[in-house]
């Protein structure tokens, strides 16, 4: 039976490029872009993408009835978070609606999500740091991990984000990137791996990371 | 370190990539997917597609092109030209664009920038500004492919659209476009300094030093060029090697 990879579609943003990239690296797998909890339950692997503002993402995930399915999958299936999907794995985020102080997230990895505060710091060429952090930046591999297989240390990946994760425990840090300061750009815990960058937009080595996920046996 | 981006720009009409100067003397430059793949292999950091088709029939063609490219080329794709309403943004994103660029329609209806970025996030909304220098030394926004003067100051407009949620500015100097004399560095630096979002310099690249100047003197975050790549004068890889040798961080 073909392997089933479920991409969780909770109604935020465009997941087509994530779908296309998995279709490209796993032509024999059944790739589902799904809004149905039972399909996530049936899948062998689960991808949690994310785009847009955290409060909206968390609300949509709850309202769509997919939150329980994702928490269930996180117990034992290989789970890959991407961008806001990475940030959602943490306890809470500083990205909020006006008036509230923190947005509670999934609590699968201890730590929090903060906004870049780079005012007053200058880039090497003397210009201000821009937020969002947008473009290709290097990822230092902090641990050996099957998802880094075949990807050279300090390979550049494509980023677009204004918030970043701050894990409580060093053991969850899989990769780091420098933008003003060093921040965590990839995390892992047991059967979970997640990236702040967009592998589906990171050319050859981004596809390699997805390919590694497809064959990962945590 | 965050690298500076090199973005080849592809003009598309009737399903093909064309090249020409100011819409005059258009020549077929080939199949969009083939060209996109070639630039990807050369190490392009992103691709920008500009839909220069006039008819609505042809307009739908770009959706198919983007679908085709997005299924085979895995780097960020920006699409501009003829974006008039939020539903156009949605259609392009659904087809596989990562960012959508708006120009004349943003000037005609600035709420389009606010609405589109509120719906889809600032990260996918680019405002393209065509700038022409005035006798007093400032710059004026032009629309409709450079045919219509607006009386709007470029720096003020760049500030306004970023406040409305634009995530990036694609800044083209009309004085330099097609000239091969290099970017308008003063313009690029003025806008780059005025806004907190990335600025893409465009218009006038004739050699590789111009790309370097756009970044070191114009303080651009990315440089866009068409003809030096289309005509095969330089590959994207050569451009990156040259920039790296001048100390500019690029993805090689």
XYZ file of C-alpha atoms in Angstrom:
470
model
C 0.000 0.000 0.000
C 1.266 3.421 -0.858
C 2.461 5.548 2.003
C -0.019 8.303 2.931
C 1.296 11.761 3.743
C -1.308 14.176 5.097
C -0.771 17.910 4.780
C -3.016 19.584 7.344
C -5.213 22.193 5.662
C -6.920 24.261 8.335
C -7.845 27.013 5.930
C -4.879 29.344 6.328
C -3.031 30.350 3.225
C -1.874 28.501 0.211
C -0.493 25.004 0.613
C -0.080 24.232 -3.023
C 3.685 24.626 -3.047
C 4.068 22.276 -0.053
C 1.875 19.750 -1.849
C 3.810 20.097 -5.103
C 7.147 19.641 -3.377
C 6.037 16.416 -1.651
C 4.541 15.183 -4.887
C 7.921 15.830 -6.494
C 10.026 13.969 -3.896
C 7.545 11.141 -3.230
C 5.854 10.363 -6.553
C 4.658 6.970 -5.290
C 3.118 8.271 -2.069
C -0.473 9.340 -1.668
C -0.309 13.014 -0.718
C -3.445 14.407 0.866
C -4.170 18.067 1.331
C -6.787 17.445 3.968
C -9.287 19.121 6.249
C -10.586 15.800 7.608
C -9.423 14.462 10.988
C -9.998 10.840 9.888
C -7.557 11.288 6.989
C -4.914 12.600 9.368
C -5.584 9.585 11.589
C -5.063 7.251 8.611
C -1.902 8.939 7.358
C 1.571 7.541 7.962
C 3.138 10.978 8.135
C 1.742 14.403 8.878
C 2.874 17.834 7.719
C 1.743 20.941 9.608
C 2.351 24.003 7.452
C 1.464 27.520 8.454
C 1.078 30.944 6.976
C -0.292 34.167 8.334
C -0.856 35.360 11.858
C -0.562 32.967 14.808
C -3.869 33.875 16.516
C -5.717 33.153 13.253
C -3.797 29.922 12.679
C -4.555 28.618 16.180
C -8.196 29.655 15.946
C -8.622 27.988 12.549
C -6.938 24.826 13.753
C -9.394 24.637 16.681
C -12.479 25.665 14.722
C -11.767 23.201 11.921
C -11.739 20.319 14.395
C -8.204 19.385 13.314
C -6.425 20.303 16.542
C -7.126 16.962 18.236
C -6.044 15.071 15.116
C -2.719 16.931 15.033
C -2.096 16.329 18.768
C -2.912 12.659 18.229
C -0.535 12.390 15.282
C 2.195 14.084 17.309
C 2.154 11.188 19.787
C 3.718 8.671 17.438
C 3.768 9.623 13.732
C 6.557 11.472 11.983
C 5.353 15.078 12.136
C 6.923 17.937 10.198
C 6.134 21.559 11.047
C 6.924 24.358 8.612
C 7.113 28.115 9.348
C 4.107 29.040 11.529
C 3.589 25.264 11.730
C 6.921 25.124 13.569
C 5.982 27.987 15.871
C 2.619 26.360 16.695
C 4.412 23.416 18.308
C 5.586 25.633 21.180
C 3.801 26.655 24.380
C 2.895 30.209 23.460
C 3.526 33.033 21.012
C 4.042 36.759 21.385
C 2.066 37.198 18.170
C -1.352 38.151 19.505
C -4.545 39.969 18.795
C -4.585 43.513 20.132
C -5.379 43.464 23.840
C -4.118 39.988 24.696
C -0.591 39.323 25.881
C 0.181 35.817 24.580
C -1.365 33.293 22.199
C -1.441 29.747 23.615
C -0.122 27.166 21.130
C 0.096 23.358 20.980
C 2.615 22.843 23.783
C 4.430 19.955 22.083
C 7.894 21.495 22.542
C 8.711 23.605 25.626
C 9.412 27.232 24.831
C 7.931 30.307 23.263
C 7.733 32.393 20.089
C 9.131 35.928 20.018
C 9.273 38.792 17.535
C 12.526 40.058 16.017
C 13.535 43.265 17.816
C 16.479 44.553 15.803
C 16.030 48.325 16.024
C 19.328 50.066 16.436
C 21.371 47.146 15.103
C 23.089 47.483 11.727
C 23.838 44.869 9.092
C 27.405 44.386 7.882
C 26.853 46.892 5.057
C 25.635 49.555 7.486
C 21.938 49.267 6.615
C 19.138 48.562 9.090
C 17.856 45.057 9.641
C 14.518 44.609 7.892
C 11.626 42.731 9.466
C 10.323 40.367 8.092
C 13.538 38.399 7.748
C 13.077 37.593 4.064
C 15.380 35.700 1.764
C 18.036 32.982 1.777
C 20.043 32.481 4.949
C 22.397 29.795 6.209
C 21.336 27.115 8.666
C 23.948 25.751 11.059
C 23.169 22.131 11.893
C 23.429 21.910 15.690
C 22.885 18.148 15.867
C 23.227 15.205 13.542
C 19.746 14.222 12.406
C 18.319 11.977 9.669
C 16.526 15.014 8.188
C 19.886 16.701 7.573
C 21.151 13.701 5.576
C 22.860 14.766 2.350
C 22.522 18.466 3.201
C 25.828 20.277 3.813
C 26.172 22.230 7.053
C 25.510 25.972 6.534
C 23.325 25.415 3.474
C 21.081 28.407 2.719
C 17.310 28.033 2.922
C 14.482 30.452 2.132
C 12.930 32.339 5.069
C 9.990 34.731 5.390
C 9.003 35.506 8.989
C 8.875 38.143 11.713
C 8.685 35.755 14.705
C 11.011 32.941 15.786
C 11.023 30.135 18.337
C 12.943 30.108 21.599
C 13.122 26.523 22.901
C 13.559 26.059 26.654
C 15.805 23.044 26.208
C 18.951 22.927 24.106
C 18.249 19.310 23.143
C 15.314 20.464 20.979
C 17.500 22.733 18.843
C 18.342 21.136 15.482
C 19.493 24.213 13.576
C 20.353 27.884 14.054
C 20.566 30.948 11.840
C 22.081 34.391 12.316
C 19.983 37.480 11.720
C 21.082 40.222 14.062
C 21.466 37.505 16.670
C 21.440 33.736 16.384
C 17.967 32.238 16.515
C 16.663 28.672 16.358
C 15.638 27.816 12.805
C 14.985 24.064 13.155
C 13.757 22.008 16.102
C 13.165 18.361 16.901
C 11.741 16.113 19.595
C 11.317 12.352 19.223
C 9.089 11.922 16.145
C 8.757 15.655 15.509
C 10.915 17.883 13.287
C 10.149 21.435 12.276
C 11.731 24.286 10.349
C 11.265 28.033 10.384
C 12.389 28.167 6.755
C 10.415 26.941 3.753
C 11.941 23.745 2.333
C 9.365 23.801 -0.479
C 10.898 27.085 -1.690
C 14.531 26.223 -0.993
C 15.466 24.520 -4.250
C 17.541 21.317 -4.246
C 18.349 21.046 -0.543
C 14.845 21.999 0.539
C 13.524 19.117 -1.530
C 16.179 16.888 0.011
C 14.894 17.706 3.492
C 11.344 16.745 2.433
C 12.695 13.573 0.868
C 14.486 12.769 4.127
C 11.236 13.279 6.024
C 9.410 10.873 3.715
C 11.811 8.048 4.635
C 12.423 9.038 8.277
C 11.864 6.240 10.801
C 12.059 7.935 14.213
C 24.160 35.941 7.217
C 21.138 36.868 5.119
C 22.219 36.851 1.496
C 21.356 39.453 -1.124
C 18.984 38.098 -3.735
C 19.350 38.037 -7.499
C 16.020 37.937 -9.300
C 15.722 37.390 -13.046
C 12.542 38.972 -14.444
C 10.531 37.266 -17.177
C 8.036 39.200 -19.301
C 5.233 36.891 -20.353
C 2.612 37.254 -23.044
C 0.433 34.714 -24.852
C 2.060 31.880 -22.961
C 5.617 32.745 -23.957
C 8.480 34.689 -22.477
C 9.293 37.721 -24.599
C 11.998 40.280 -24.579
C 12.023 43.802 -25.875
C 12.604 47.352 -24.772
C 9.589 49.258 -23.472
C 7.188 46.814 -25.120
C 8.662 47.627 -28.522
C 10.224 45.005 -30.740
C 9.059 42.024 -28.688
C 10.846 38.845 -29.557
C 10.050 35.348 -28.448
C 12.544 34.210 -25.832
C 11.139 30.779 -25.201
C 9.072 28.540 -23.013
C 8.479 29.917 -19.490
C 8.988 26.605 -17.718
C 12.206 25.914 -19.581
C 13.583 29.370 -18.850
C 12.487 29.256 -15.214
C 14.205 25.904 -14.786
C 17.381 27.202 -16.382
C 17.555 30.176 -14.005
C 16.821 27.896 -11.042
C 19.740 25.656 -12.003
C 21.961 28.726 -12.376
C 21.146 29.668 -8.789
C 18.477 32.376 -9.108
C 17.108 33.224 -5.663
C 13.623 34.035 -6.899
C 11.830 34.609 -10.182
C 9.526 37.458 -11.130
C 6.969 37.015 -13.900
C 5.463 40.096 -15.413
C 2.237 39.576 -17.336
C 2.308 42.081 -20.178
C -0.779 40.683 -21.898
C -3.521 43.158 -22.706
C -6.509 40.888 -23.252
C -8.385 39.056 -20.526
C -8.156 35.792 -22.482
C -4.433 35.971 -22.406
C -4.533 36.920 -18.739
C -5.769 33.475 -17.781
C -2.778 31.993 -19.574
C -0.406 33.264 -16.919
C -2.268 31.148 -14.354
C -1.455 28.014 -16.313
C 2.117 29.120 -16.733
C 2.523 29.714 -13.011
C 0.932 26.327 -12.275
C 3.385 24.679 -14.637
C 6.422 26.484 -13.276
C 5.415 25.975 -9.634
C 5.160 22.226 -10.120
C 8.754 22.014 -11.322
C 10.707 24.945 -9.928
C 10.988 25.148 -6.149
C 12.100 28.704 -5.472
C 9.893 31.728 -4.692
C 7.817 33.077 -7.575
C 6.455 36.611 -7.800
C 3.808 37.504 -10.357
C 2.761 40.981 -11.408
C 0.803 42.720 -14.127
C -2.934 43.239 -14.302
C -3.643 42.600 -10.617
C -6.761 44.688 -9.973
C -8.609 43.166 -7.035
C -8.168 40.877 -4.072
C -9.650 37.984 -6.059
C -6.802 38.354 -8.600
C -4.338 37.942 -5.739
C -6.130 34.804 -4.619
C -6.141 33.302 -8.116
C -2.418 33.880 -8.554
C -1.537 32.484 -5.122
C -3.701 29.436 -5.790
C -1.898 28.916 -9.073
C 1.413 28.737 -7.229
C 2.689 32.302 -6.933
C 4.351 33.062 -3.592
C 4.043 36.808 -3.937
C 1.832 39.051 -6.005
C 2.970 42.434 -7.213
C 0.616 45.359 -7.799
C 1.324 48.721 -9.356
C -1.296 50.906 -11.105
C -4.194 49.348 -9.201
C -2.520 50.130 -5.865
C -2.303 53.803 -6.840
C -5.916 53.839 -8.061
C -7.109 52.067 -4.930
C -4.626 52.001 -2.031
C -7.101 49.949 0.035
C -6.227 47.063 -2.268
C -2.820 46.894 -0.575
C -4.374 46.962 2.895
C -7.066 44.416 2.027
C -4.760 42.006 0.219
C -2.142 42.031 2.976
C -4.793 41.649 5.685
C -6.193 38.610 3.857
C -3.026 36.896 2.738
C -0.253 38.386 4.863
C 2.315 41.067 4.116
C 4.844 38.457 3.057
C 3.050 37.899 -0.241
C 2.178 41.477 -1.180
C 4.714 43.400 -3.258
C 4.093 46.944 -4.434
C 5.871 47.809 -7.661
C 6.737 51.485 -8.088
C 7.751 53.006 -11.414
C 9.718 56.151 -10.577
C 10.703 59.080 -12.769
C 12.993 61.863 -11.646
C 11.486 65.366 -11.542
C 13.378 68.557 -12.440
C 13.594 69.360 -8.712
C 15.494 66.118 -8.083
C 12.745 64.150 -6.353
C 10.906 61.242 -7.972
C 7.323 60.908 -9.168
C 5.213 57.731 -9.313
C 4.057 56.757 -12.802
C 1.463 54.102 -13.621
C 0.121 52.180 -16.608
C 3.475 50.988 -17.793
C 5.017 54.425 -17.298
C 2.469 56.314 -19.381
C 0.526 58.068 -16.637
C 1.960 60.645 -14.257
C 0.343 60.666 -10.826
C 1.908 63.628 -9.053
C 2.698 61.325 -6.115
C 6.134 61.447 -4.503
C 7.881 58.062 -4.642
C 9.347 58.096 -1.126
C 6.025 59.155 0.418
C 4.206 56.467 -1.576
C 6.688 53.775 -0.533
C 6.092 54.720 3.102
C 2.340 54.683 2.678
C 2.152 51.252 1.054
C 4.400 49.672 3.691
C 2.213 51.179 6.400
C -0.713 49.586 4.578
C 0.976 46.200 4.727
C 3.141 45.793 1.624
C 5.895 43.325 2.491
C 8.334 44.393 -0.202
C 8.920 47.204 -2.706
C 9.929 46.545 -6.312
C 11.444 49.863 -7.345
C 12.042 50.590 -11.033
C 13.766 53.710 -12.308
C 12.061 54.710 -15.552
C 14.973 56.974 -16.416
C 17.350 54.041 -16.285
C 15.114 51.221 -17.527
C 16.618 49.807 -20.710
C 19.550 52.239 -20.523
C 22.199 49.783 -19.309
C 23.656 52.692 -17.288
C 23.010 51.023 -13.924
C 20.395 51.496 -11.211
C 19.383 54.962 -10.043
C 21.358 54.588 -6.809
C 20.139 57.804 -5.242
C 16.527 56.737 -5.735
C 17.189 53.232 -4.437
C 18.982 54.516 -1.338
C 16.264 57.092 -0.626
C 13.502 54.473 -0.687
C 15.528 51.813 1.101
C 16.239 54.223 3.922
C 12.607 55.313 4.173
C 10.974 51.896 4.592
C 11.469 48.940 6.929
C 10.669 46.249 4.346
C 13.022 44.811 1.689
C 13.571 46.867 -1.466
C 14.289 45.290 -4.853
C 16.270 47.541 -7.204
C 15.270 47.398 -10.868
C 15.924 49.192 -14.115
C 19.177 49.880 -15.890
C 21.473 46.932 -15.227
C 24.079 46.686 -17.969
C 26.932 44.899 -16.237
C 27.731 42.973 -13.088
C 29.239 45.945 -11.243
C 25.808 47.592 -11.467
C 24.376 44.745 -9.382
C 27.077 45.326 -6.759
C 26.451 49.085 -6.724
C 22.718 48.543 -6.214
C 23.491 46.777 -2.975
C 26.504 48.658 -1.628
C 25.398 52.155 -2.647
C 21.662 51.742 -3.206
C 21.287 49.595 -0.051
C 18.889 47.329 -1.919
C 18.067 43.931 -0.423
C 17.699 42.333 -3.832
C 18.504 43.175 -7.442
C 16.311 42.419 -10.427
C 17.502 42.203 -14.000
C 16.147 40.938 -17.270
C 18.189 41.586 -20.355
C 21.683 40.741 -19.079
C 20.399 37.252 -18.298
C 17.974 36.752 -21.199
C 20.478 37.646 -23.858
C 22.951 35.236 -22.380
C 25.517 37.948 -21.595
C 25.889 36.579 -18.102
C 24.504 33.654 -16.168
C 23.053 34.140 -12.702
C 25.980 32.064 -11.445
C 28.509 34.471 -12.952
C 26.665 37.395 -11.386
C 26.845 35.721 -7.985
C 30.527 34.910 -8.296
C 31.256 38.514 -9.186
C 29.208 39.811 -6.267
C 30.802 37.361 -3.849
C 34.249 38.495 -4.976
C 33.206 42.061 -4.078
C 32.319 40.913 -0.577
C 28.555 40.720 -0.979
C 26.901 37.765 0.743
C 25.164 35.641 -1.884
C 23.874 32.091 -1.984
C 26.276 30.070 -4.139
